[in-house]
Amino acid sequence: EYSRSSLHLISQADLKQYYFLIRKDYKRNMAAHYCLELVDSIMPKEQRNLKIYKLILNYLESLEFVKDIDKVVHAFQIKILLLSGFSPHLDSCVKCNRKIHSKARFSLKDGGLVCSSCPTMEHRFTLISKGAVSTILHVEQSSWENSMKLGLTAHVRKELKYLLNHFLVYHLEKKIKTTRFLHSSD
């Protein structure tokens, strides 16, 4: 049997929300494009997911009004990783499951924290502060609204940007192109 096309035809659509402030501001616009590119990369094609849809709506609403665009982006990254099953393992050592009390090492390859007792083939670890770990866990466990109330120190913000972007690239096995435009004004 012959299929004419794998493309779906949309004959009509109604605009529900224009997001004028996102369209008007370059960084907000790039953050919106980043969200769509990330969802397109991480989610299976043509699979319905109401939680992801609601996350995108929350993200766009926050992007329109919240001043701290980076916080909105980081919260979205953390929540999309959680909802897609790619969330990093942060509550104990990913290898031996022991609680980590000293400085934490993050392994991209292993997908989480590794204690100093566990050997690994990875030569380069990312040191991660308890503040960054707590922030990620808080965002994972909180509603979107409570995540937007969270304050981020400059140090935690820098760690999240590095860790989340590298984690996504490693596990998606490709770079999100709009990342470079999103961070070009930093």
CSV table of C-alpha atoms in Angstrom, one decimal:
chain,number,residue,atom,x,y,z
A,1,GLU,CA,0.0,0.0,0.0
A,2,TYR,CA,1.2,3.5,-0.8
A,3,SER,CA,1.0,6.4,1.6
A,4,ARG,CA,0.7,9.8,-0.1
A,5,SER,CA,2.7,11.7,2.6
A,6,SER,CA,3.8,11.5,6.2
A,7,LEU,CA,3.0,15.2,6.6
A,8,HIS,CA,-0.2,16.2,8.4
A,9,LEU,CA,-2.3,19.0,6.9
A,10,ILE,CA,-3.6,21.7,9.1
A,11,SER,CA,-6.3,23.7,7.4
A,12,GLN,CA,-7.3,26.2,10.1
A,13,ALA,CA,-5.9,27.5,13.4
A,14,ASP,CA,-7.0,30.1,15.9
A,15,LEU,CA,-4.5,32.3,17.7
A,16,LYS,CA,-5.1,32.0,21.5
A,17,GLN,CA,-2.1,33.9,22.8
A,18,TYR,CA,0.2,36.2,20.9
A,19,TYR,CA,3.1,36.5,23.4
A,20,PHE,CA,3.9,40.1,22.3
A,21,LEU,CA,6.6,40.7,24.9
A,22,ILE,CA,8.4,37.5,23.8
A,23,ARG,CA,8.3,38.5,20.1
A,24,LYS,CA,9.5,42.0,20.9
A,25,ASP,CA,12.6,41.1,23.0
A,26,TYR,CA,15.5,39.3,21.4
A,27,LYS,CA,16.6,37.2,24.4
A,28,ARG,CA,13.1,36.2,25.3
A,29,ASN,CA,12.5,35.2,21.6
A,30,MET,CA,15.6,33.1,21.6
A,31,ALA,CA,14.6,31.5,24.8
A,32,ALA,CA,11.2,30.6,23.2
A,33,HIS,CA,13.0,29.1,20.2
A,34,TYR,CA,15.3,27.2,22.5
A,35,CYS,CA,12.3,25.6,24.3
A,36,LEU,CA,10.8,24.5,21.0
A,37,GLU,CA,14.1,23.1,19.7
A,38,LEU,CA,14.7,21.2,22.9
A,39,VAL,CA,11.2,19.7,23.0
A,40,ASP,CA,11.6,18.7,19.3
A,41,SER,CA,15.0,17.0,20.1
A,42,ILE,CA,14.0,15.3,23.3
A,43,MET,CA,10.5,14.1,22.7
A,44,PRO,CA,9.3,11.3,20.3
A,45,LYS,CA,7.6,12.6,17.2
A,46,GLU,CA,3.8,12.7,17.2
A,47,GLN,CA,3.5,11.5,20.8
A,48,ARG,CA,0.9,13.3,22.9
A,49,ASN,CA,2.1,14.4,26.3
A,50,LEU,CA,-0.2,16.8,28.2
A,51,LYS,CA,2.4,17.4,31.0
A,52,ILE,CA,4.9,18.6,28.4
A,53,TYR,CA,2.3,20.8,26.7
A,54,LYS,CA,1.4,22.4,30.1
A,55,LEU,CA,5.1,22.8,30.8
A,56,ILE,CA,5.6,24.7,27.5
A,57,LEU,CA,2.6,26.9,28.3
A,58,ASN,CA,3.9,27.7,31.8
A,59,TYR,CA,7.4,28.4,30.3
A,60,LEU,CA,6.0,30.8,27.7
A,61,GLU,CA,3.8,32.6,30.3
A,62,SER,CA,6.8,33.0,32.6
A,63,LEU,CA,9.0,34.1,29.7
A,64,GLU,CA,6.6,36.9,28.9
A,65,PHE,CA,6.7,38.5,32.4
A,66,VAL,CA,9.6,37.1,34.6
A,67,LYS,CA,12.7,39.3,34.5
A,68,ASP,CA,15.2,36.5,35.2
A,69,ILE,CA,15.1,34.7,31.8
A,70,ASP,CA,18.0,32.4,32.8
A,71,LYS,CA,16.0,31.1,35.8
A,72,VAL,CA,13.0,30.4,33.5
A,73,VAL,CA,15.3,28.5,31.1
A,74,HIS,CA,17.0,26.4,33.8
A,75,ALA,CA,13.7,25.5,35.4
A,76,PHE,CA,12.4,24.4,32.0
A,77,GLN,CA,15.5,22.3,31.3
A,78,ILE,CA,15.2,20.6,34.7
A,79,LYS,CA,11.5,19.9,34.3
A,80,ILE,CA,11.8,18.6,30.7
A,81,LEU,CA,14.6,16.3,31.7
A,82,LEU,CA,12.4,15.0,34.5
A,83,LEU,CA,9.3,14.5,32.3
A,84,SER,CA,11.2,12.8,29.5
A,85,GLY,CA,13.1,10.4,31.8
A,86,PHE,CA,16.5,11.9,31.4
A,87,SER,CA,16.8,13.5,34.8
A,88,PRO,CA,20.2,13.3,36.4
A,89,HIS,CA,20.6,11.1,39.5
A,90,LEU,CA,21.4,13.6,42.3
A,91,ASP,CA,20.1,12.1,45.6
A,92,SER,CA,23.0,9.6,46.1
A,93,CYS,CA,26.0,8.1,44.2
A,94,VAL,CA,24.8,6.8,40.9
A,95,LYS,CA,27.2,3.8,41.2
A,96,CYS,CA,26.9,2.6,44.8
A,97,ASN,CA,23.8,4.5,46.0
A,98,ARG,CA,25.5,5.9,49.1
A,99,LYS,CA,24.6,9.4,50.2
A,100,ILE,CA,27.3,12.0,49.3
A,101,HIS,CA,28.3,14.3,52.2
A,102,SER,CA,31.5,15.9,50.8
A,103,LYS,CA,32.1,17.8,47.6
A,104,ALA,CA,30.1,16.2,44.8
A,105,ARG,CA,31.5,15.1,41.5
A,106,PHE,CA,29.1,15.0,38.5
A,107,SER,CA,29.6,12.4,35.8
A,108,LEU,CA,28.0,13.2,32.4
A,109,LYS,CA,28.6,9.6,31.3
A,110,ASP,CA,27.1,8.0,34.4
A,111,GLY,CA,24.3,10.6,34.5
A,112,GLY,CA,24.6,11.7,38.1
A,113,LEU,CA,26.7,12.2,41.2
A,114,VAL,CA,29.7,9.9,41.9
A,115,CYS,CA,31.2,9.5,45.3
A,116,SER,CA,35.0,9.6,45.9
A,117,SER,CA,35.0,5.9,46.7
A,118,CYS,CA,33.7,4.7,43.4
A,119,PRO,CA,36.0,4.3,40.4
A,120,THR,CA,35.0,5.4,37.0
A,121,MET,CA,36.5,5.4,33.6
A,122,GLU,CA,35.7,9.1,33.1
A,123,HIS,CA,38.7,11.3,33.5
A,124,ARG,CA,36.9,14.6,33.7
A,125,PHE,CA,34.3,15.3,36.3
A,126,THR,CA,32.3,18.5,37.0
A,127,LEU,CA,32.4,19.6,40.6
A,128,ILE,CA,28.9,20.6,41.7
A,129,SER,CA,28.0,22.5,44.8
A,130,LYS,CA,25.3,21.4,47.3
A,131,GLY,CA,23.4,24.6,46.3
A,132,ALA,CA,23.2,23.5,42.7
A,133,VAL,CA,22.1,20.0,43.6
A,134,SER,CA,19.5,21.4,46.0
A,135,THR,CA,18.2,23.8,43.4
A,136,ILE,CA,17.8,21.0,40.8
A,137,LEU,CA,16.0,18.7,43.3
A,138,HIS,CA,13.8,21.6,44.5
A,139,VAL,CA,12.7,22.4,40.9
A,140,GLU,CA,12.1,18.7,40.2
A,141,GLN,CA,9.8,18.4,43.2
A,142,SER,CA,8.1,21.8,43.1
A,143,SER,CA,5.3,23.2,41.0
A,144,TRP,CA,6.2,25.6,38.2
A,145,GLU,CA,5.0,28.5,40.2
A,146,ASN,CA,7.1,27.6,43.2
A,147,SER,CA,10.1,27.1,40.9
A,148,MET,CA,9.8,30.7,39.7
A,149,LYS,CA,10.0,32.0,43.3
A,150,LEU,CA,13.4,30.4,43.8
A,151,GLY,CA,16.3,32.7,44.2
A,152,LEU,CA,19.6,31.8,42.4
A,153,THR,CA,23.0,33.0,43.5
A,154,ALA,CA,25.5,33.9,40.7
A,155,HIS,CA,27.6,30.8,41.5
A,156,VAL,CA,24.6,28.4,41.3
A,157,ARG,CA,23.4,30.1,38.1
A,158,LYS,CA,26.8,29.6,36.5
A,159,GLU,CA,26.9,25.9,37.6
A,160,LEU,CA,23.4,25.2,36.3
A,161,LYS,CA,24.1,26.8,32.9
A,162,TYR,CA,27.3,24.7,32.5
A,163,LEU,CA,25.9,21.5,33.9
A,164,LEU,CA,22.5,21.4,32.3
A,165,ASN,CA,23.8,22.5,28.8
A,166,HIS,CA,26.6,19.9,28.9
A,167,PHE,CA,24.2,17.2,30.2
A,168,LEU,CA,21.7,17.8,27.5
A,169,VAL,CA,24.4,17.8,24.7
A,170,TYR,CA,25.9,14.6,26.1
A,171,HIS,CA,22.6,12.7,26.4
A,172,LEU,CA,20.9,14.0,23.2
A,173,GLU,CA,24.2,13.5,21.3
A,174,LYS,CA,23.7,16.8,19.6
A,175,LYS,CA,23.9,20.5,20.4
A,176,ILE,CA,20.8,22.6,20.6
A,177,LYS,CA,21.6,25.3,18.1
A,178,THR,CA,19.7,28.1,19.7
A,179,THR,CA,21.8,27.8,22.9
A,180,ARG,CA,24.5,29.9,21.4
A,181,PHE,CA,22.1,32.7,20.6
A,182,LEU,CA,20.4,32.4,24.0
A,183,HIS,CA,23.7,32.9,25.8
A,184,SER,CA,25.3,35.4,23.4
A,185,SER,CA,24.3,38.4,25.5
A,186,ASP,CA,25.9,37.0,28.7
